[in-house]
PDB file of C-alpha atoms in Angstrom:
ATOM      1  CA  MET B   1      99.442  95.973  87.859  1.00  0.00           C
ATOM      2  CA  THR B   2     101.842  93.019  86.173  1.00  0.00           C
ATOM      3  CA  ALA B   3     105.021  92.866  88.343  1.00  0.00           C
ATOM      4  CA  THR B   4     108.044  93.281  86.394  1.00  0.00           C
ATOM      5  CA  PRO B   5     110.350  90.933  85.585  1.00  0.00           C
ATOM      6  CA  PRO B   6     112.998  90.852  87.829  1.00  0.00           C
ATOM      7  CA  GLU B   7     114.890  90.449  84.161  1.00  0.00           C
ATOM      8  CA  GLU B   8     113.463  93.179  82.902  1.00  0.00           C
ATOM      9  CA  SER B   9     114.301  95.645  85.943  1.00  0.00           C
ATOM     10  CA  LEU B  10     117.534  94.955  85.608  1.00  0.00           C
ATOM     11  CA  ARG B  11     117.695  95.627  81.741  1.00  0.00           C
ATOM     12  CA  THR B  12     116.306  99.014  82.332  1.00  0.00           C
ATOM     13  CA  ALA B  13     118.358 100.221  85.560  1.00  0.00           C
ATOM     14  CA  LEU B  14     121.316  98.870  82.644  1.00  0.00           C
ATOM     15  CA  VAL B  15     120.129 100.947  80.415  1.00  0.00           C
ATOM     16  CA  ALA B  16     120.014 104.282  82.463  1.00  0.00           C
ATOM     17  CA  ALA B  17     123.290 103.490  83.755  1.00  0.00           C
ATOM     18  CA  ASP B  18     124.823 103.304  80.650  1.00  0.00           C
ATOM     19  CA  ALA B  19     122.548 105.647  79.483  1.00  0.00           C
ATOM     20  CA  ALA B  20     123.774 108.829  81.914  1.00  0.00           C
ATOM     21  CA  GLU B  21     127.632 107.315  81.293  1.00  0.00           C
ATOM     22  CA  ASP B  22     127.858 108.471  77.790  1.00  0.00           C
ATOM     23  CA  LYS B  23     126.644 112.094  78.814  1.00  0.00           C
ATOM     24  CA  LEU B  24     129.706 111.907  80.756  1.00  0.00           C
ATOM     25  CA  ALA B  25     128.294 111.648  84.601  1.00  0.00           C
ATOM     26  CA  SER B  26     130.353 110.421  87.399  1.00  0.00           C
ATOM     27  CA  ASP B  27     130.132 108.128  90.014  1.00  0.00           C
ATOM     28  CA  VAL B  28     127.688 105.824  88.009  1.00  0.00           C
ATOM     29  CA  ALA B  29     126.312 102.722  90.124  1.00  0.00           C
ATOM     30  CA  VAL B  30     123.268  99.727  90.268  1.00  0.00           C
ATOM     31  CA  LEU B  31     122.613  98.745  93.273  1.00  0.00           C
ATOM     32  CA  HIS B  32     120.300  96.376  93.722  1.00  0.00           C
ATOM     33  CA  VAL B  33     117.988  97.078  96.737  1.00  0.00           C
ATOM     34  CA  GLY B  34     114.839  95.297  96.447  1.00  0.00           C
ATOM     35  CA  PRO B  35     115.425  93.830  99.490  1.00  0.00           C
ATOM     36  CA  VAL B  36     116.462  96.201 101.906  1.00  0.00           C
ATOM     37  CA  VAL B  37     113.316  98.510  99.815  1.00  0.00           C
ATOM     38  CA  GLY B  38     110.764  96.596  98.699  1.00  0.00           C
ATOM     39  CA  VAL B  39     109.280  99.213  96.713  1.00  0.00           C
ATOM     40  CA  CYS B  40     111.942  98.702  93.771  1.00  0.00           C
ATOM     41  CA  GLU B  41     114.937  96.365  92.682  1.00  0.00           C
ATOM     42  CA  TYR B  42     116.801  99.017  90.977  1.00  0.00           C
ATOM     43  CA  PHE B  43     118.173 102.535  92.264  1.00  0.00           C
ATOM     44  CA  VAL B  44     120.680 103.763  89.020  1.00  0.00           C
ATOM     45  CA  LEU B  45     122.894 106.467  90.871  1.00  0.00           C
ATOM     46  CA  ALA B  46     124.675 109.629  88.967  1.00  0.00           C
ATOM     47  CA  THR B  47     126.645 112.635  89.978  1.00  0.00           C
ATOM     48  CA  ALA B  48     126.602 115.851  87.216  1.00  0.00           C
ATOM     49  CA  ALA B  49     129.187 118.299  87.669  1.00  0.00           C
ATOM     50  CA  ASN B  50     126.257 121.006  86.932  1.00  0.00           C
ATOM     51  CA  GLU B  51     122.272 121.743  86.456  1.00  0.00           C
ATOM     52  CA  ARG B  52     123.481 122.124  82.654  1.00  0.00           C
ATOM     53  CA  GLN B  53     124.303 118.388  83.043  1.00  0.00           C
ATOM     54  CA  VAL B  54     122.004 117.314  85.635  1.00  0.00           C
ATOM     55  CA  LYS B  55     119.479 117.885  82.658  1.00  0.00           C
ATOM     56  CA  ALA B  56     121.628 116.366  79.583  1.00  0.00           C
ATOM     57  CA  VAL B  57     121.256 112.837  81.300  1.00  0.00           C
ATOM     58  CA  VAL B  58     118.176 113.000  82.813  1.00  0.00           C
ATOM     59  CA  ASP B  59     117.148 113.696  79.115  1.00  0.00           C
ATOM     60  CA  ALA B  60     119.579 110.563  77.751  1.00  0.00           C
ATOM     61  CA  VAL B  61     118.119 108.254  80.648  1.00  0.00           C
ATOM     62  CA  GLU B  62     114.192 109.134  79.090  1.00  0.00           C
ATOM     63  CA  ASP B  63     115.407 109.256  75.906  1.00  0.00           C
ATOM     64  CA  ARG B  64     117.361 106.080  76.065  1.00  0.00           C
ATOM     65  CA  ILE B  65     115.083 103.832  78.027  1.00  0.00           C
ATOM     66  CA  ALA B  66     111.698 104.905  75.916  1.00  0.00           C
ATOM     67  CA  ALA B  67     113.707 104.154  71.906  1.00  0.00           C
ATOM     68  CA  GLN B  68     115.101 100.901  73.936  1.00  0.00           C
ATOM     69  CA  LEU B  69     112.808  99.369  75.832  1.00  0.00           C
ATOM     70  CA  ASP B  70     109.423 101.561  75.273  1.00  0.00           C
ATOM     71  CA  ASP B  71     109.289 102.587  78.637  1.00  0.00           C
ATOM     72  CA  ARG B  72     108.067 106.467  80.236  1.00  0.00           C
ATOM     73  CA  PRO B  73     109.505 107.240  83.701  1.00  0.00           C
ATOM     74  CA  ARG B  74     105.949 107.286  86.556  1.00  0.00           C
ATOM     75  CA  SER B  75     107.319 110.250  87.942  1.00  0.00           C
ATOM     76  CA  VAL B  76     110.339 112.689  87.272  1.00  0.00           C
ATOM     77  CA  GLU B  77     110.852 114.447  90.948  1.00  0.00           C
ATOM     78  CA  GLY B  78     112.901 117.884  91.359  1.00  0.00           C
ATOM     79  CA  ALA B  79     113.942 118.559  87.162  1.00  0.00           C
ATOM     80  CA  ASP B  80     112.480 122.921  88.114  1.00  0.00           C
ATOM     81  CA  GLY B  81     115.834 122.645  90.280  1.00  0.00           C
ATOM     82  CA  ARG B  82     117.883 120.298  88.786  1.00  0.00           C
ATOM     83  CA  ARG B  83     120.088 119.732  92.204  1.00  0.00           C
ATOM     84  CA  TRP B  84     118.377 115.719  92.615  1.00  0.00           C
ATOM     85  CA  VAL B  85     116.373 114.592  90.105  1.00  0.00           C
ATOM     86  CA  LEU B  86     114.717 111.040  90.606  1.00  0.00           C
ATOM     87  CA  LEU B  87     112.937 109.033  87.697  1.00  0.00           C
ATOM     88  CA  ASP B  88     110.398 106.403  88.703  1.00  0.00           C
ATOM     89  CA  TYR B  89     110.657 103.574  86.563  1.00  0.00           C
ATOM     90  CA  GLY B  90     108.097 101.554  89.042  1.00  0.00           C
ATOM     91  CA  ASP B  91     111.044  98.880  90.046  1.00  0.00           C
ATOM     92  CA  VAL B  92     113.363 100.636  88.998  1.00  0.00           C
ATOM     93  CA  VAL B  93     114.071 104.778  89.935  1.00  0.00           C
ATOM     94  CA  VAL B  94     117.171 106.965  88.868  1.00  0.00           C
ATOM     95  CA  HIS B  95     118.688 109.519  90.795  1.00  0.00           C
ATOM     96  CA  VAL B  96     121.112 112.228  89.509  1.00  0.00           C
ATOM     97  CA  PHE B  97     122.682 114.280  91.895  1.00  0.00           C
ATOM     98  CA  LEU B  98     124.894 117.216  91.863  1.00  0.00           C
ATOM     99  CA  ALA B  99     127.906 116.484  93.680  1.00  0.00           C
ATOM    100  CA  GLU B 100     127.053 118.515  96.463  1.00  0.00           C
ATOM    101  CA  GLU B 101     123.659 116.105  96.561  1.00  0.00           C
ATOM    102  CA  ARG B 102     125.243 113.103  96.660  1.00  0.00           C
ATOM    103  CA  ASP B 103     127.990 113.637  99.585  1.00  0.00           C
ATOM    104  CA  TYR B 104     125.307 115.079 101.410  1.00  0.00           C
ATOM    105  CA  TYR B 105     122.742 112.902 101.055  1.00  0.00           C
ATOM    106  CA  ARG B 106     124.460 109.646 100.681  1.00  0.00           C
ATOM    107  CA  LEU B 107     122.362 106.859  98.822  1.00  0.00           C
ATOM    108  CA  GLU B 108     125.531 104.632  99.091  1.00  0.00           C
ATOM    109  CA  ARG B 109     125.968 104.751 102.813  1.00  0.00           C
ATOM    110  CA  LEU B 110     121.789 104.342 103.784  1.00  0.00           C
ATOM    111  CA  TYR B 111     121.371 102.067 101.324  1.00  0.00           C
ATOM    112  CA  SER B 112     124.540 100.170 102.128  1.00  0.00           C
ATOM    113  CA  ASP B 113     122.786  96.404 102.526  1.00  0.00           C
ATOM    114  CA  ALA B 114     122.492  96.166  99.090  1.00  0.00           C
ATOM    115  CA  ALA B 115     123.654  94.558  96.786  1.00  0.00           C
ATOM    116  CA  VAL B 116     126.060  96.631  93.975  1.00  0.00           C
ATOM    117  CA  VAL B 117     125.542  95.440  90.251  1.00  0.00           C
ATOM    118  CA  ASP B 118     128.426  94.566  88.636  1.00  0.00           C
ATOM    119  CA  ARG B 119     128.140  96.317  84.755  1.00  0.00           C
ATOM    120  CA  SER B 120     132.157  94.949  83.409  1.00  0.00           C
TER     121      SER B 120
END
């Protein structure tokens, strides 16, 4: 398997973040976790108001990345419960949480050494 060039990983993360925001996810953040985690380059974090919105955000991220980048997640975890869904794109891992789950697990705090990507 060939390593994904860093600019492609960043592009995937930004496309995922934009798709999440388009479905009105809140507190969308892109963290550059590569230097901290070592198994991927970016985390995309997004909060949904309810389980229905979790599904809508996950579907939007999958559809947008497939359409724009011709990529599909290597695995999807938590889709049945819709409280915390993880989409694994290799160098990019997208986390879509209900607010309670995000508050409980606090990935931003856990990975506080990771740089937050400026998306403006």
